[in-house]
mmCIF file with all atom_site columns, C-alpha atoms in Angstrom:
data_model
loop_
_atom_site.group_PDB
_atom_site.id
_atom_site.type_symbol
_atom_site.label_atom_id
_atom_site.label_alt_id
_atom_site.label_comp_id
_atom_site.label_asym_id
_atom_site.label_entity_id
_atom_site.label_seq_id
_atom_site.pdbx_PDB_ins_code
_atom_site.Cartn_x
_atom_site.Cartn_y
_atom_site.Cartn_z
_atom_site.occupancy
_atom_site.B_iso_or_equiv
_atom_site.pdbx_formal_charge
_atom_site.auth_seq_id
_atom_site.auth_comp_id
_atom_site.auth_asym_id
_atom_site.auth_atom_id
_atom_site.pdbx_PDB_model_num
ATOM 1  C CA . UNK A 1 1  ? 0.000   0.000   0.000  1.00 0.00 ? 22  UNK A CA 1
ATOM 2  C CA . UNK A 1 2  ? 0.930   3.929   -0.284 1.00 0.00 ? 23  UNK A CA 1
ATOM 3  C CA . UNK A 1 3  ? 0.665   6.474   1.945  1.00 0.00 ? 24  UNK A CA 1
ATOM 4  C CA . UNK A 1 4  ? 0.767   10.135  0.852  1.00 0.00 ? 25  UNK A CA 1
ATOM 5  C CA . UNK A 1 5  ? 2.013   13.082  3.151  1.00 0.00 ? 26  UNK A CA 1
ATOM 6  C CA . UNK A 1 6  ? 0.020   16.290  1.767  1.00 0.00 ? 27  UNK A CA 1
ATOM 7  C CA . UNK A 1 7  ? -0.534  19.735  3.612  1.00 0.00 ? 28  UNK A CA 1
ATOM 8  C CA . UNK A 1 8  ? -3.878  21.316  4.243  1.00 0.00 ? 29  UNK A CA 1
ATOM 9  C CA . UNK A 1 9  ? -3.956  23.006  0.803  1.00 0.00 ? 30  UNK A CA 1
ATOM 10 C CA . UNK A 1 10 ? -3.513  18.608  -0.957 1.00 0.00 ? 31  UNK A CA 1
ATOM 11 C CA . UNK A 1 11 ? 0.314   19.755  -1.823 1.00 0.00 ? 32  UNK A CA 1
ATOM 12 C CA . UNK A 1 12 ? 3.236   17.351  -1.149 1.00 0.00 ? 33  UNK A CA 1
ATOM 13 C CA . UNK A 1 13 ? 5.189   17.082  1.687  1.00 0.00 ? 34  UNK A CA 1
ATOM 14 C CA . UNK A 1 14 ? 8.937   15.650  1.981  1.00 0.00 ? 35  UNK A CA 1
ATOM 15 C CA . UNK A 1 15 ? 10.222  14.975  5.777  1.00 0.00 ? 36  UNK A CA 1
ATOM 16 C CA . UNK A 1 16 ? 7.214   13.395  7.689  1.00 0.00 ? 37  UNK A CA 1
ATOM 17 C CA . UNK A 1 17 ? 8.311   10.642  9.437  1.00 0.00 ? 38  UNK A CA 1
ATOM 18 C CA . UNK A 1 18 ? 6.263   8.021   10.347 1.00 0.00 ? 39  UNK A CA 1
ATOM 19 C CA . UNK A 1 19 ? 5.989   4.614   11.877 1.00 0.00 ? 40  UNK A CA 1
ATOM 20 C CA . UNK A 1 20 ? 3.887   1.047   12.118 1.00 0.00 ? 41  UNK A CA 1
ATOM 21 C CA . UNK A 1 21 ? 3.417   -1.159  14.796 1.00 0.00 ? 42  UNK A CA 1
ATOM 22 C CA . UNK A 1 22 ? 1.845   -4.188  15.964 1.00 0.00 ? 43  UNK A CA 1
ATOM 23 C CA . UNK A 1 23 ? -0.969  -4.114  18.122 1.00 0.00 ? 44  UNK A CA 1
ATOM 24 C CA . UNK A 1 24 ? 0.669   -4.678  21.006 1.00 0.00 ? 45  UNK A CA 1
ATOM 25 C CA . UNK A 1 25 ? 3.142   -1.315  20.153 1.00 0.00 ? 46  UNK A CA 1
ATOM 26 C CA . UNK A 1 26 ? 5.983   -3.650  18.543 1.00 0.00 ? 47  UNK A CA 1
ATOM 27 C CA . UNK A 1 27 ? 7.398   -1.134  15.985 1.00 0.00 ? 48  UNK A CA 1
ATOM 28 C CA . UNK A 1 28 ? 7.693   -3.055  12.768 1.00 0.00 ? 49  UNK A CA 1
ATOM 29 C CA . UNK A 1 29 ? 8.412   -0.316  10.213 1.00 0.00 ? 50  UNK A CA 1
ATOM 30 C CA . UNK A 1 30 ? 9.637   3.250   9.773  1.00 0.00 ? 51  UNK A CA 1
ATOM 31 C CA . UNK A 1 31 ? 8.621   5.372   6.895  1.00 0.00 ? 52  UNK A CA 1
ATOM 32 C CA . UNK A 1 32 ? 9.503   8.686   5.190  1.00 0.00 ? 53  UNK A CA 1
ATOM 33 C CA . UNK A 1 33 ? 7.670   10.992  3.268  1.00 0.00 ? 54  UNK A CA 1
ATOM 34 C CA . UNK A 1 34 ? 9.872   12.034  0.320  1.00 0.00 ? 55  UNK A CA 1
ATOM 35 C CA . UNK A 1 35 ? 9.236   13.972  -3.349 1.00 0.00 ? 56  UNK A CA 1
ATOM 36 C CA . UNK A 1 36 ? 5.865   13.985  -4.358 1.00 0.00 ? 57  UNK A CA 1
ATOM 37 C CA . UNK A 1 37 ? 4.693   13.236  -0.676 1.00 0.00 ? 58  UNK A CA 1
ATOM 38 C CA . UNK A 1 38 ? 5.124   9.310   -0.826 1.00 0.00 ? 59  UNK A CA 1
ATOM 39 C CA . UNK A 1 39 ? 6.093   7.219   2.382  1.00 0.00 ? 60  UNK A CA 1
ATOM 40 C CA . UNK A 1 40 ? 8.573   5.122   1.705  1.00 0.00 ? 61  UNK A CA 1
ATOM 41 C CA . UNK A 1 41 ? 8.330   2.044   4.457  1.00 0.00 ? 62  UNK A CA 1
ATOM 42 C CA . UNK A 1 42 ? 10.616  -0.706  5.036  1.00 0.00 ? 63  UNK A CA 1
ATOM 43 C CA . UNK A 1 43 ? 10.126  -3.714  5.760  1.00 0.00 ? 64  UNK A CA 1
ATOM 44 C CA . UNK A 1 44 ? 6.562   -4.925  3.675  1.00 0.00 ? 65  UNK A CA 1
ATOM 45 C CA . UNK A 1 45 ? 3.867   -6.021  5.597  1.00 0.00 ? 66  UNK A CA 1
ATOM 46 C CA . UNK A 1 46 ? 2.753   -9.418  6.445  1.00 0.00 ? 67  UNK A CA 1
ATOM 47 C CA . UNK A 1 47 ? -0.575  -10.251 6.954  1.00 0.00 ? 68  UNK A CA 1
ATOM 48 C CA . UNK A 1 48 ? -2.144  -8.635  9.960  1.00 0.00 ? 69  UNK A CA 1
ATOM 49 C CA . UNK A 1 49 ? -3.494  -5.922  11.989 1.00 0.00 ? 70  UNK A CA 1
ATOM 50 C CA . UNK A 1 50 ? -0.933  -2.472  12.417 1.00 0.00 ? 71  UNK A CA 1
ATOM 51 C CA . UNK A 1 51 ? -1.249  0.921   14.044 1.00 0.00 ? 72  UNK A CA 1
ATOM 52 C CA . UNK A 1 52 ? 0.200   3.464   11.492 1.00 0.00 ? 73  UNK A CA 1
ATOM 53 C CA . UNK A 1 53 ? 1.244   7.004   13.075 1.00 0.00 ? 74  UNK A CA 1
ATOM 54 C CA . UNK A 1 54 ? 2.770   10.466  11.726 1.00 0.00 ? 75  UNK A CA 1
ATOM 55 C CA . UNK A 1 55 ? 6.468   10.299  14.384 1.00 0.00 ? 76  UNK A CA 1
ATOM 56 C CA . UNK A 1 56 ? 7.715   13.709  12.905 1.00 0.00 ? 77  UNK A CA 1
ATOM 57 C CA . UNK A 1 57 ? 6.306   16.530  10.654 1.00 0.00 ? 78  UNK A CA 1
ATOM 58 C CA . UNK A 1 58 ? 8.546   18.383  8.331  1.00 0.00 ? 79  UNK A CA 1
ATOM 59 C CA . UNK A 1 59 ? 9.662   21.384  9.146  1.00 0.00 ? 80  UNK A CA 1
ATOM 60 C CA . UNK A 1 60 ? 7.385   24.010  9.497  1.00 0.00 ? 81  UNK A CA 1
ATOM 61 C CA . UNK A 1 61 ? 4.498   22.010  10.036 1.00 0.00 ? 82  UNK A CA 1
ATOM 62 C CA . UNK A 1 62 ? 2.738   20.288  12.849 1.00 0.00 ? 83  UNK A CA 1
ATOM 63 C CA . UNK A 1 63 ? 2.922   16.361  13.673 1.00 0.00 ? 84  UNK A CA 1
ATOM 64 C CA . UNK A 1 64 ? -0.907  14.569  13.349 1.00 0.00 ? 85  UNK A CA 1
ATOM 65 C CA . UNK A 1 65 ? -2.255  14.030  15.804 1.00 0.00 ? 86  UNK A CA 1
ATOM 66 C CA . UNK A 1 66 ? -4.100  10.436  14.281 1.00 0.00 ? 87  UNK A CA 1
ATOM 67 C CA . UNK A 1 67 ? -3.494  6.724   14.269 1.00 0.00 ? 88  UNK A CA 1
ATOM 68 C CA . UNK A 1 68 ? -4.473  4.398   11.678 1.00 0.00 ? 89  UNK A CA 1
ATOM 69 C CA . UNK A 1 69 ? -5.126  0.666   11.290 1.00 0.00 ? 90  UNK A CA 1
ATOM 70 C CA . UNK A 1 70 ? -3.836  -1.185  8.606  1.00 0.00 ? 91  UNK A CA 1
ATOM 71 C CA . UNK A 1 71 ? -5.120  -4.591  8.011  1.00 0.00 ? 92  UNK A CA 1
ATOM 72 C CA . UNK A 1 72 ? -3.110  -6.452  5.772  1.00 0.00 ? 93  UNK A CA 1
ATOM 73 C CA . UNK A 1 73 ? -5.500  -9.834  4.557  1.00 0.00 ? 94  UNK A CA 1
ATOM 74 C CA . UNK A 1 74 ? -4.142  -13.559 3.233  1.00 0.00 ? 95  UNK A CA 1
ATOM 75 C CA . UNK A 1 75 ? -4.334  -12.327 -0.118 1.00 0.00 ? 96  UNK A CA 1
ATOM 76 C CA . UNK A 1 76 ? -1.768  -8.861  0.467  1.00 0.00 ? 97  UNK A CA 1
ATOM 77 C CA . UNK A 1 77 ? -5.212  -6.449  -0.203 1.00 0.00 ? 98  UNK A CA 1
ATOM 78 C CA . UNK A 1 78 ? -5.081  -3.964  2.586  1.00 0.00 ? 99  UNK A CA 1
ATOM 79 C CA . UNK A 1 79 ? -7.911  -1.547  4.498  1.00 0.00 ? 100 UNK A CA 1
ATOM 80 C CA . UNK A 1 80 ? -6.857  1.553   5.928  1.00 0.00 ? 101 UNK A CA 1
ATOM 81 C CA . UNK A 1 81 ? -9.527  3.279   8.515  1.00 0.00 ? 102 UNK A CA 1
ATOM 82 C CA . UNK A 1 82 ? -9.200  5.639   11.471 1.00 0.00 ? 103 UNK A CA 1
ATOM 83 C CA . UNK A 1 83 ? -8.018  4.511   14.508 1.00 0.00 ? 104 UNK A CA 1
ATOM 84 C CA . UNK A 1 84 ? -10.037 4.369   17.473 1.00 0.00 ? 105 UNK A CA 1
ATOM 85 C CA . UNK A 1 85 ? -9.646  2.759   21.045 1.00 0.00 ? 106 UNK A CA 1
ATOM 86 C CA . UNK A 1 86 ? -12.616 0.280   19.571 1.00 0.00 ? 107 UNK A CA 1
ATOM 87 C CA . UNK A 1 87 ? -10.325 -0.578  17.188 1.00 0.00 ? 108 UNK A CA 1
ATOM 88 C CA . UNK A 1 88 ? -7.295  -2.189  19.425 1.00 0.00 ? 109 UNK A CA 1
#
């Protein structure tokens, strides 16, 4: 899957950092927004459930404050919704 980093105004952002982790807070992969606003994460997912969350803004900008989950199915086709205590 893809993540895009875009300001308030749907431009492109370089620098946000950002992170995944298990369920249980087990950090699993780091990401970082680069040209044309695309995340760049290492390693790929496996199936299973993930938190994804914005670690550092880029300059001039403020982190967000928002978690995601990221389920990753048995066939590799991912669903990305908003993260809610509900959803841990």
């Amino acid at each position: 899957f893809v993540v895009y980093k875009k300001d308030n105004e749907n431009k492109p952002l370089e620098g946000a950092e950002f992170k995944i982790t298990t369920k249980d807070g087990t950090q699993v992969a780091t990401g970082k927004s680069v040209t044309g606003g695309v995340v760049n994460s290492t390693p790929a997912l496996s199936t299973g459930t993930y938190i994804l969350e914005e670690t550092k803004a880029p300059d001039g900008y403020q982190r967000l404050n928002q978690k995601w989950v990221v389920e990753v199915d048995a066939n590799n086709k991912v669903k990305i919704y908003n993260y809610s205590k509900d959803s841990s």
